PDB file of C-alpha atoms in Angstrom:
ATOM      1  CA  MET A1268      62.447  64.690  72.088  1.00 82.00           C
ATOM      2  CA  ILE A1269      64.908  62.781  69.977  1.00 95.00           C
ATOM      3  CA  ARG A1270      68.305  64.178  69.030  1.00 97.00           C
ATOM      4  CA  LEU A1271      69.372  63.684  65.427  1.00 97.00           C
ATOM      5  CA  TYR A1272      72.605  62.935  63.612  1.00 98.00           C
ATOM      6  CA  PHE A1273      72.587  63.506  59.848  1.00 96.00           C
ATOM      7  CA  ASP A1274      75.044  61.278  58.022  1.00 94.00           C
ATOM      8  CA  GLU A1275      77.004  62.434  54.960  1.00 88.00           C
ATOM      9  CA  ASP A1276      74.245  61.531  52.519  1.00 81.00           C
ATOM     10  CA  SER A1277      71.572  63.568  54.274  1.00 80.00           C
ATOM     11  CA  MET A1278      73.260  66.822  55.322  1.00 73.00           C
ATOM     12  CA  GLU A1279      70.850  69.063  53.380  1.00 80.00           C
ATOM     13  CA  HIS A1280      71.622  72.516  54.779  1.00 89.00           C
ATOM     14  CA  ASP A1281      68.069  73.863  54.374  1.00 93.00           C
ATOM     15  CA  LEU A1282      66.550  70.887  56.205  1.00 94.00           C
ATOM     16  CA  VAL A1283      69.068  71.099  59.060  1.00 95.00           C
ATOM     17  CA  LEU A1284      68.404  74.833  59.410  1.00 95.00           C
ATOM     18  CA  ALA A1285      64.616  74.369  59.299  1.00 95.00           C
ATOM     19  CA  LEU A1286      64.747  71.724  62.030  1.00 96.00           C
ATOM     20  CA  ARG A1287      67.034  73.831  64.205  1.00 96.00           C
ATOM     21  CA  LEU A1288      64.690  76.810  63.849  1.00 96.00           C
ATOM     22  CA  ARG A1289      62.043  74.524  65.352  1.00 96.00           C
ATOM     23  CA  ASP A1290      64.296  73.649  68.292  1.00 95.00           C
ATOM     24  CA  LEU A1291      65.356  70.184  67.165  1.00 96.00           C
ATOM     25  CA  ASP A1292      68.846  69.157  68.213  1.00 97.00           C
ATOM     26  CA  VAL A1293      70.620  68.258  64.964  1.00 97.00           C
ATOM     27  CA  LEU A1294      74.286  67.425  64.445  1.00 97.00           C
ATOM     28  CA  THR A1295      75.712  66.803  60.977  1.00 97.00           C
ATOM     29  CA  ALA A1296      78.564  64.516  60.021  1.00 96.00           C
ATOM     30  CA  ARG A1297      80.487  67.574  58.819  1.00 96.00           C
ATOM     31  CA  GLU A1298      80.113  69.341  62.179  1.00 96.00           C
ATOM     32  CA  ALA A1299      81.176  66.159  63.973  1.00 97.00           C
ATOM     33  CA  ARG A1300      84.180  65.745  61.665  1.00 96.00           C
ATOM     34  CA  MET A1301      82.862  62.374  60.545  1.00 96.00           C
ATOM     35  CA  ILE A1302      83.201  62.879  56.788  1.00 95.00           C
ATOM     36  CA  ARG A1303      84.382  59.862  54.779  1.00 94.00           C
ATOM     37  CA  ARG A1304      83.618  57.390  57.529  1.00 96.00           C
ATOM     38  CA  ASN A1305      81.852  54.116  56.924  1.00 96.00           C
ATOM     39  CA  ASP A1306      78.227  53.578  57.902  1.00 96.00           C
ATOM     40  CA  GLU A1307      79.040  51.544  60.990  1.00 97.00           C
ATOM     41  CA  GLU A1308      81.272  54.350  62.273  1.00 97.00           C
ATOM     42  CA  HIS A1309      78.408  56.813  61.763  1.00 97.00           C
ATOM     43  CA  LEU A1310      75.989  54.553  63.627  1.00 98.00           C
ATOM     44  CA  ASN A1311      78.425  53.968  66.480  1.00 98.00           C
ATOM     45  CA  PHE A1312      79.232  57.678  66.780  1.00 98.00           C
ATOM     46  CA  ALA A1313      75.558  58.629  66.817  1.00 98.00           C
ATOM     47  CA  THR A1314      74.845  55.990  69.458  1.00 98.00           C
ATOM     48  CA  GLU A1315      77.710  57.229  71.643  1.00 97.00           C
ATOM     49  CA  GLN A1316      76.226  60.719  71.369  1.00 97.00           C
ATOM     50  CA  GLY A1317      72.670  59.516  72.103  1.00 97.00           C
ATOM     51  CA  ARG A1318      71.520  60.547  68.626  1.00 98.00           C
ATOM     52  CA  VAL A1319      69.256  58.915  66.064  1.00 98.00           C
ATOM     53  CA  VAL A1320      70.838  58.593  62.617  1.00 98.00           C
ATOM     54  CA  PHE A1321      68.952  60.245  59.759  1.00 97.00           C
ATOM     55  CA  THR A1322      70.002  58.813  56.399  1.00 96.00           C
ATOM     56  CA  PHE A1323      69.005  58.182  52.796  1.00 94.00           C
ATOM     57  CA  ASN A1324      71.143  55.029  52.760  1.00 94.00           C
ATOM     58  CA  ARG A1325      68.391  52.429  53.094  1.00 95.00           C
ATOM     59  CA  GLY A1326      70.294  49.304  52.090  1.00 95.00           C
ATOM     60  CA  ASP A1327      73.347  49.687  54.286  1.00 96.00           C
ATOM     61  CA  PHE A1328      71.526  50.920  57.384  1.00 97.00           C
ATOM     62  CA  CYS A1329      68.817  48.235  57.183  1.00 97.00           C
ATOM     63  CA  LYS A1330      71.618  45.688  56.983  1.00 98.00           C
ATOM     64  CA  LEU A1331      73.469  47.260  59.924  1.00 97.00           C
ATOM     65  CA  HIS A1332      70.269  47.362  61.982  1.00 98.00           C
ATOM     66  CA  LYS A1333      69.692  43.655  61.378  1.00 97.00           C
ATOM     67  CA  GLU A1334      73.336  42.820  62.187  1.00 97.00           C
ATOM     68  CA  TYR A1335      73.257  44.835  65.415  1.00 97.00           C
ATOM     69  CA  LEU A1336      70.102  43.120  66.621  1.00 96.00           C
ATOM     70  CA  GLY A1337      71.477  39.697  65.669  1.00 97.00           C
ATOM     71  CA  GLU A1338      74.720  40.346  67.538  1.00 97.00           C
ATOM     72  CA  GLY A1339      73.010  41.859  70.586  1.00 97.00           C
ATOM     73  CA  LYS A1340      74.580  45.251  69.884  1.00 97.00           C
ATOM     74  CA  HIS A1341      72.825  48.497  70.752  1.00 96.00           C
ATOM     75  CA  HIS A1342      72.129  51.578  68.631  1.00 98.00           C
ATOM     76  CA  ALA A1343      70.198  54.792  69.356  1.00 98.00           C
ATOM     77  CA  GLY A1344      67.889  54.457  66.354  1.00 98.00           C
ATOM     78  CA  ILE A1345      67.741  55.029  62.617  1.00 98.00           C
ATOM     79  CA  ILE A1346      65.417  57.097  60.448  1.00 98.00           C
ATOM     80  CA  ILE A1347      65.515  56.319  56.741  1.00 97.00           C
ATOM     81  CA  ALA A1348      64.162  58.606  54.039  1.00 94.00           C
ATOM     82  CA  ASN A1349      64.048  58.124  50.298  1.00 90.00           C
ATOM     83  CA  GLN A1350      66.344  60.648  48.669  1.00 83.00           C
ATOM     84  CA  GLN A1351      64.603  63.303  46.560  1.00 78.00           C
ATOM     85  CA  GLN A1352      61.159  61.904  47.357  1.00 82.00           C
ATOM     86  CA  TYR A1353      60.009  64.878  49.427  1.00 89.00           C
ATOM     87  CA  SER A1354      60.578  68.599  49.482  1.00 92.00           C
ATOM     88  CA  VAL A1355      62.584  70.038  52.360  1.00 92.00           C
ATOM     89  CA  GLY A1356      59.326  71.257  53.902  1.00 94.00           C
ATOM     90  CA  GLU A1357      57.724  67.825  53.697  1.00 95.00           C
ATOM     91  CA  GLU A1358      60.800  66.113  55.154  1.00 95.00           C
ATOM     92  CA  MET A1359      60.779  68.638  57.990  1.00 95.00           C
ATOM     93  CA  ARG A1360      57.071  68.088  58.741  1.00 96.00           C
ATOM     94  CA  ARG A1361      57.519  64.309  58.779  1.00 97.00           C
ATOM     95  CA  ILE A1362      60.581  64.497  61.040  1.00 97.00           C
ATOM     96  CA  LEU A1363      58.738  66.868  63.391  1.00 96.00           C
ATOM     97  CA  ARG A1364      55.756  64.470  63.576  1.00 97.00           C
ATOM     98  CA  LEU A1365      58.042  61.562  64.304  1.00 97.00           C
ATOM     99  CA  GLY A1366      60.007  63.577  66.862  1.00 94.00           C
ATOM    100  CA  ALA A1367      56.827  64.711  68.629  1.00 94.00           C
ATOM    101  CA  THR A1368      55.601  61.111  68.871  1.00 96.00           C
ATOM    102  CA  LYS A1369      58.699  59.012  69.535  1.00 96.00           C
ATOM    103  CA  THR A1370      60.955  59.369  72.543  1.00 96.00           C
ATOM    104  CA  HIS A1371      64.643  58.592  72.744  1.00 95.00           C
ATOM    105  CA  ALA A1372      63.731  55.318  74.467  1.00 97.00           C
ATOM    106  CA  ASP A1373      61.227  54.455  71.704  1.00 97.00           C
ATOM    107  CA  MET A1374      63.944  54.815  69.078  1.00 98.00           C
ATOM    108  CA  GLU A1375      66.564  52.632  70.760  1.00 97.00           C
ATOM    109  CA  ASN A1376      67.375  49.666  68.502  1.00 98.00           C
ATOM    110  CA  TRP A1377      64.544  50.767  66.222  1.00 98.00           C
ATOM    111  CA  ILE A1378      64.338  51.728  62.573  1.00 98.00           C
ATOM    112  CA  GLU A1379      61.724  54.147  61.218  1.00 97.00           C
ATOM    113  CA  PHE A1380      60.908  55.002  57.625  1.00 97.00           C
ATOM    114  CA  LEU A1381      60.048  58.627  57.014  1.00 96.00           C
ATOM    115  CA  SER A1382      57.456  57.514  54.444  1.00 95.00           C
ATOM    116  CA  ALA A1383      55.287  56.227  57.312  1.00 96.00           C
ATOM    117  CA  TRP A1384      54.991  59.719  58.852  1.00 95.00           C
ATOM    118  CA  GLY A1385      52.906  61.486  56.173  1.00 87.00           C
TER     119      GLY A1385
END
């Protein structure tokens, strides 16, 4: 099962709680004392912790993903969701489907869009 890191944009308390109640390992930027850090710092921290970043920040993280691959750098994975597109329950169901299907190894240097997991 994948371990998640929620960046500053995606730290919805109800979603984090719902995932934890279903035994997903979730760490938020606030808990990690990573507030007000740039996106690359979030991605590097998550990778060091063996966690997949969950974010609403599509533009910056798609760009970082492309840069990392181009530079031969490694990351533990990225999940991108569209902000306010789904209810907390729907986000949870999609994350659970993804987490039940993808392994940590599957997510390495990979980007997933939550919209594909409906």
